[in-house]
PDB file of C-alpha atoms in Angstrom:
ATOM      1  CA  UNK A   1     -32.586  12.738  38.779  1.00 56.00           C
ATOM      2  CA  UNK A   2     -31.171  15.580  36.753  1.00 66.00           C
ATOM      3  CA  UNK A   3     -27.674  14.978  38.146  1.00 65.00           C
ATOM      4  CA  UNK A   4     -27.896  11.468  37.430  1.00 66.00           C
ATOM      5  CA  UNK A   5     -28.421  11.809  34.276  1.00 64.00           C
ATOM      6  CA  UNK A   6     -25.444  14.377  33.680  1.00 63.00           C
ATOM      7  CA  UNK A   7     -23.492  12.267  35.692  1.00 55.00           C
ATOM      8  CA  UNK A   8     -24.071   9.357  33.358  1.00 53.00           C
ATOM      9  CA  UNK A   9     -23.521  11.492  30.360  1.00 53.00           C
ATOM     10  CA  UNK A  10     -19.764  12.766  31.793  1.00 60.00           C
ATOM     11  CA  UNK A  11     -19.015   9.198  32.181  1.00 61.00           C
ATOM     12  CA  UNK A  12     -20.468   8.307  28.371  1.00 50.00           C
ATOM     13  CA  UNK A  13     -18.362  11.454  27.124  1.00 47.00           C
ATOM     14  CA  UNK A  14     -15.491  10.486  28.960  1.00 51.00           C
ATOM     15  CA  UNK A  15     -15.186   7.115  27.957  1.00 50.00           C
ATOM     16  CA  UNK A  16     -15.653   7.546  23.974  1.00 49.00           C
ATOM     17  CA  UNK A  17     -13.144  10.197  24.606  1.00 42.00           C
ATOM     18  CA  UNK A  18     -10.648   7.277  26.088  1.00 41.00           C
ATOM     19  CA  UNK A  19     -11.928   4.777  23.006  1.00 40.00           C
ATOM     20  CA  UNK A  20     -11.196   7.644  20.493  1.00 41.00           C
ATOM     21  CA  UNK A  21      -7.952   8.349  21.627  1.00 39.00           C
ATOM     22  CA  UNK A  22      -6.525   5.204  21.314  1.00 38.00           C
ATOM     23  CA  UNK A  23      -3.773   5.047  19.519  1.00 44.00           C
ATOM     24  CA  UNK A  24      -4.145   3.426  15.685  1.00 49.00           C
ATOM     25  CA  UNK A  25      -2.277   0.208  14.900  1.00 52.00           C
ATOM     26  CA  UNK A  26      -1.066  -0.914  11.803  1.00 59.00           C
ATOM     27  CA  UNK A  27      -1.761  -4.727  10.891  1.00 70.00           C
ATOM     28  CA  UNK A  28      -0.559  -6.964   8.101  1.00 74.00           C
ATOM     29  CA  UNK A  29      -3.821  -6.951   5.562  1.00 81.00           C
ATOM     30  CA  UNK A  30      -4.402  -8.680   2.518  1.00 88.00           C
ATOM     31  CA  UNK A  31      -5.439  -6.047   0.189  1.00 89.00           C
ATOM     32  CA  UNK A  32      -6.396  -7.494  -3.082  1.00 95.00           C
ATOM     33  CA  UNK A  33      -5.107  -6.004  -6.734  1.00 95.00           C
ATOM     34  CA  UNK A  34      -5.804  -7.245 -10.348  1.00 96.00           C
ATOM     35  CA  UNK A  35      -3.835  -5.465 -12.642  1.00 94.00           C
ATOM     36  CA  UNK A  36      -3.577  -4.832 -16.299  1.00 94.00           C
ATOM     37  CA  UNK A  37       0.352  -5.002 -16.770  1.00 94.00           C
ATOM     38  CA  UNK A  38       0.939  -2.448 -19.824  1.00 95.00           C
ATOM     39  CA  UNK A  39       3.124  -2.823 -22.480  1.00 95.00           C
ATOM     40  CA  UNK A  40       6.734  -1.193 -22.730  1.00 94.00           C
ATOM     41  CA  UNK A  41       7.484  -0.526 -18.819  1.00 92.00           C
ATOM     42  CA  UNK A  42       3.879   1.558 -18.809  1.00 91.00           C
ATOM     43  CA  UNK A  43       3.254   1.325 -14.947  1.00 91.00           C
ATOM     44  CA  UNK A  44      -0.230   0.101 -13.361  1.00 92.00           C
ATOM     45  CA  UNK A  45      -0.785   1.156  -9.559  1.00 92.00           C
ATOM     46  CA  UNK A  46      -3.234   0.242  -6.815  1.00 92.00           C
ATOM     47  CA  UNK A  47      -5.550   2.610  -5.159  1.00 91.00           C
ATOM     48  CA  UNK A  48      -3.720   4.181  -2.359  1.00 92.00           C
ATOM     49  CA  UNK A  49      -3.042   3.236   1.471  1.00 93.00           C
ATOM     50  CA  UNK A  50      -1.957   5.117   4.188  1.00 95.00           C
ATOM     51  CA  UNK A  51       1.498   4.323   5.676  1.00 95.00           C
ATOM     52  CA  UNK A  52       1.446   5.314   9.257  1.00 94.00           C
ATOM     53  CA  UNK A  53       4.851   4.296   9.944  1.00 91.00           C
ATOM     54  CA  UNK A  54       8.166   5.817  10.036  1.00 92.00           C
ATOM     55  CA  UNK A  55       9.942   2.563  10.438  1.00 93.00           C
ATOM     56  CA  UNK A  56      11.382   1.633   6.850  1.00 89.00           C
ATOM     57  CA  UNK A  57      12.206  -1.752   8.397  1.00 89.00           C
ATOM     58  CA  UNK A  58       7.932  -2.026   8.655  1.00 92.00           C
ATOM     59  CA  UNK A  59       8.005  -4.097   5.720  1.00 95.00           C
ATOM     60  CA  UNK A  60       5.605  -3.905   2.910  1.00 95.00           C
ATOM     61  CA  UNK A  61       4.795  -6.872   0.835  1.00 95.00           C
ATOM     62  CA  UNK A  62       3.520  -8.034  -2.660  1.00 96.00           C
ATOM     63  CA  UNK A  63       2.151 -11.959  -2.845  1.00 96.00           C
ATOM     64  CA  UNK A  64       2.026 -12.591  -6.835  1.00 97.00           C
ATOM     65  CA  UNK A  65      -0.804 -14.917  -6.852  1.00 97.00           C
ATOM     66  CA  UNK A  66      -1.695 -15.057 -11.033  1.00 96.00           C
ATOM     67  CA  UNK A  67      -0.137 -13.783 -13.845  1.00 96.00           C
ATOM     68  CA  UNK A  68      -1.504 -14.211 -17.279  1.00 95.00           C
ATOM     69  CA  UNK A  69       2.374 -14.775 -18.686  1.00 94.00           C
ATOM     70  CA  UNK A  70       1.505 -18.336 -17.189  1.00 93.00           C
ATOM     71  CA  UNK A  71       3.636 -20.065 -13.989  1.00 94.00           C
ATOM     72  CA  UNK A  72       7.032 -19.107 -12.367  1.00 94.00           C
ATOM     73  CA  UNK A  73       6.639 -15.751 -14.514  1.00 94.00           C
ATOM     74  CA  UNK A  74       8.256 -12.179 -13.377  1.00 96.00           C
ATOM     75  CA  UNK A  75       6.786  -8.435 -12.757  1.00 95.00           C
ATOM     76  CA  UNK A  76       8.332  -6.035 -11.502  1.00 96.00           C
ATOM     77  CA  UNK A  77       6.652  -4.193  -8.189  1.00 96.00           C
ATOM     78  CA  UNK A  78       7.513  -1.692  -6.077  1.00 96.00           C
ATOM     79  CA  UNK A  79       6.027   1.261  -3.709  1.00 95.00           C
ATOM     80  CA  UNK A  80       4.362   4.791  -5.358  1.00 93.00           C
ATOM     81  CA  UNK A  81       3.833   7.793  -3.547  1.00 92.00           C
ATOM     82  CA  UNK A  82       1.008  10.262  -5.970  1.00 85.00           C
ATOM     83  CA  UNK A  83       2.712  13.371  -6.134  1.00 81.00           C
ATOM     84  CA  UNK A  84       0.868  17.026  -6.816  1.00 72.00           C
ATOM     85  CA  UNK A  85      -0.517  17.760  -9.936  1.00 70.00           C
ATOM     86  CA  UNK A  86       1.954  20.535 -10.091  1.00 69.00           C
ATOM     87  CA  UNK A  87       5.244  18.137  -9.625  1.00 62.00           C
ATOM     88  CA  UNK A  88       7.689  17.278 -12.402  1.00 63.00           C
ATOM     89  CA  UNK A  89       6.729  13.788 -12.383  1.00 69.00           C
ATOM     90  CA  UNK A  90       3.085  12.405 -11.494  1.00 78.00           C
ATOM     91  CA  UNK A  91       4.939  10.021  -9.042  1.00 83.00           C
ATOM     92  CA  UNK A  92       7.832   8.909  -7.052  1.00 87.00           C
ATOM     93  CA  UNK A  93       9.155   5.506  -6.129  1.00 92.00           C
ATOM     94  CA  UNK A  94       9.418   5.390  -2.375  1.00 93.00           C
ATOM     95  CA  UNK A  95      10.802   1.597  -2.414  1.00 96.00           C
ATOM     96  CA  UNK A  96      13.337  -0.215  -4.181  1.00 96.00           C
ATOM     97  CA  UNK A  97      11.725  -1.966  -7.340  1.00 96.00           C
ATOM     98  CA  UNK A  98      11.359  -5.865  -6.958  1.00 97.00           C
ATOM     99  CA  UNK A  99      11.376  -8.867  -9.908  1.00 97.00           C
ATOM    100  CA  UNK A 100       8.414 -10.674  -8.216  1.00 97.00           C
ATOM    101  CA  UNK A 101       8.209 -14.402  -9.759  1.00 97.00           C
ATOM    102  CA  UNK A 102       4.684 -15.806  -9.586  1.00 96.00           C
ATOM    103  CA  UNK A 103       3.568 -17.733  -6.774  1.00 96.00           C
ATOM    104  CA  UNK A 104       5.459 -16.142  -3.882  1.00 97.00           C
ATOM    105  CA  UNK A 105       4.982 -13.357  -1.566  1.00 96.00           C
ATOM    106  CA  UNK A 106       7.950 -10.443  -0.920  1.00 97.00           C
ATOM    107  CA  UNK A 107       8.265  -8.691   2.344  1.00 96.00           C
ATOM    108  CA  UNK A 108      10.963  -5.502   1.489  1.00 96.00           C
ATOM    109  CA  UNK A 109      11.511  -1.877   3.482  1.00 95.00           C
ATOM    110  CA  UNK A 110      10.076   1.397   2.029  1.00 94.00           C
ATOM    111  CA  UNK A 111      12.466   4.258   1.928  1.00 95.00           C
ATOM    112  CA  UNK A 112      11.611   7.392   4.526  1.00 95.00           C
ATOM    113  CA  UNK A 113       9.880   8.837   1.759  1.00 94.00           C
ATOM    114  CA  UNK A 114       6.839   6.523   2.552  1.00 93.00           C
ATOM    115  CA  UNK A 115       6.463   7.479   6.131  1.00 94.00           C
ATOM    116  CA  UNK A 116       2.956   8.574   6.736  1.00 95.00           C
ATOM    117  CA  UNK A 117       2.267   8.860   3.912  1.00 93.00           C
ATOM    118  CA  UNK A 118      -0.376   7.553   1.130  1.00 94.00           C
ATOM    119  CA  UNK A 119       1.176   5.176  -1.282  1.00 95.00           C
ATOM    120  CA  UNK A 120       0.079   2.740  -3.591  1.00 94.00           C
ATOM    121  CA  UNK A 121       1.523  -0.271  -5.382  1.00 95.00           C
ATOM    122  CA  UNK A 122       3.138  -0.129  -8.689  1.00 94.00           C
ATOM    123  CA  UNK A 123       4.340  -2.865 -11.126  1.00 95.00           C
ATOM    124  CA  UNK A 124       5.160  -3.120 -14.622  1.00 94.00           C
ATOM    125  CA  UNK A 125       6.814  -5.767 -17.244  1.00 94.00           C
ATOM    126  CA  UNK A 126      10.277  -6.835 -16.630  1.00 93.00           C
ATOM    127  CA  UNK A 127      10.073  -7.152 -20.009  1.00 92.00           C
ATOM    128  CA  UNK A 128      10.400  -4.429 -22.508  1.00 93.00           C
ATOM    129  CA  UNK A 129       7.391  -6.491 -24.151  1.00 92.00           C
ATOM    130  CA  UNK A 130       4.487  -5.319 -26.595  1.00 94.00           C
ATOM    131  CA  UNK A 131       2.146  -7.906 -24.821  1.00 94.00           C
ATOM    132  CA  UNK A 132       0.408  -6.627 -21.632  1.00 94.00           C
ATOM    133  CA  UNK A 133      -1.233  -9.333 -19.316  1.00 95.00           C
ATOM    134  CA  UNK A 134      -3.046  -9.530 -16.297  1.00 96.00           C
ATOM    135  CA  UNK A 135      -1.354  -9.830 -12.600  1.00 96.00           C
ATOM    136  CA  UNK A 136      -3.490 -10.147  -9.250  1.00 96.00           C
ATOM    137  CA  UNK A 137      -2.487 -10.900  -5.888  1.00 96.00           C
ATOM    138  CA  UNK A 138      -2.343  -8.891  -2.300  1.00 96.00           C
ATOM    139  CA  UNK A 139      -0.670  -6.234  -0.686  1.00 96.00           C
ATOM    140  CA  UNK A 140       0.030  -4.133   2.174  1.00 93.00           C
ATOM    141  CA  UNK A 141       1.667  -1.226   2.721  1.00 93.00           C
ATOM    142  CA  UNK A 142       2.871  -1.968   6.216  1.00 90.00           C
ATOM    143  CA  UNK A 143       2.591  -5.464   7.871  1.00 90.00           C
ATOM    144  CA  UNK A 144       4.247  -4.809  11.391  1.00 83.00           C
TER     145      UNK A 144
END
């Protein structure tokens, strides 16, 4: 009986061992923002997402779904990586920056700067503007 039972244990062990080391996949998610765009260029970001990928052809996207400016309107988006509270600068753009008109969805390449790493989504006016708005949508960091 005793062996049984250790036998059925090894074979419990053995198998979350097999489930756990399955590798991780990356899918193309819908993660939700609502953003206050600031006034004068002042950026907004999301919180942050891991990028597992070292692809930069693994595409991120932005959909602009609303945008308080009204219809057909344009923000500017791009990739952020958070950088150490002891950098220079607070962040760094790891994509190029995008003119994102409302009502469509952009699918762009991060630069190698964003593999594996935690980034976040950034936008601002494309306006130098003293009105700030509100902008919501979905993103992902990686959608291969």
């Amino acid at each position: 009986m005793k062996s049984k039972r250790k036998l059925v244990l090894i074979i419990v062990l053995l198998l979350s061992l097999v489930v756990l080391a399955r590798p991780v996949s990356a899918s193309n998610d819908n993660i939700k923002f609502n953003f206050t765009i600031k006034t004068y260029h002042a950026n907004s970001v999301s919180g942050e997402k891991y990028r597992q990928t070292t692809n930069t052809k693994n595409n991120w996207k932005v959909n602009f779904s609303y945008s308080g400016e009204g219809a057909g309107t344009v923000t500017t988006f791009w990739l952020d990586k958070k950088m150490p509270w002891y950098a220079e600068l607070n962040h760094q753009v790891v994509s190029g920056t995008y003119n994102v008109k409302q009502g469509t969805t952009i699918y762009k390449p991060a630069y190698s700067s964003a593999s594996q790493q935690n980034v976040r989504l950034g936008a601002e006016n494309n306006n130098y503007s003293a009105r700030s708005y509100t902008a919501s949508g979905y993103w992902d960091e990686e959608t291969d």
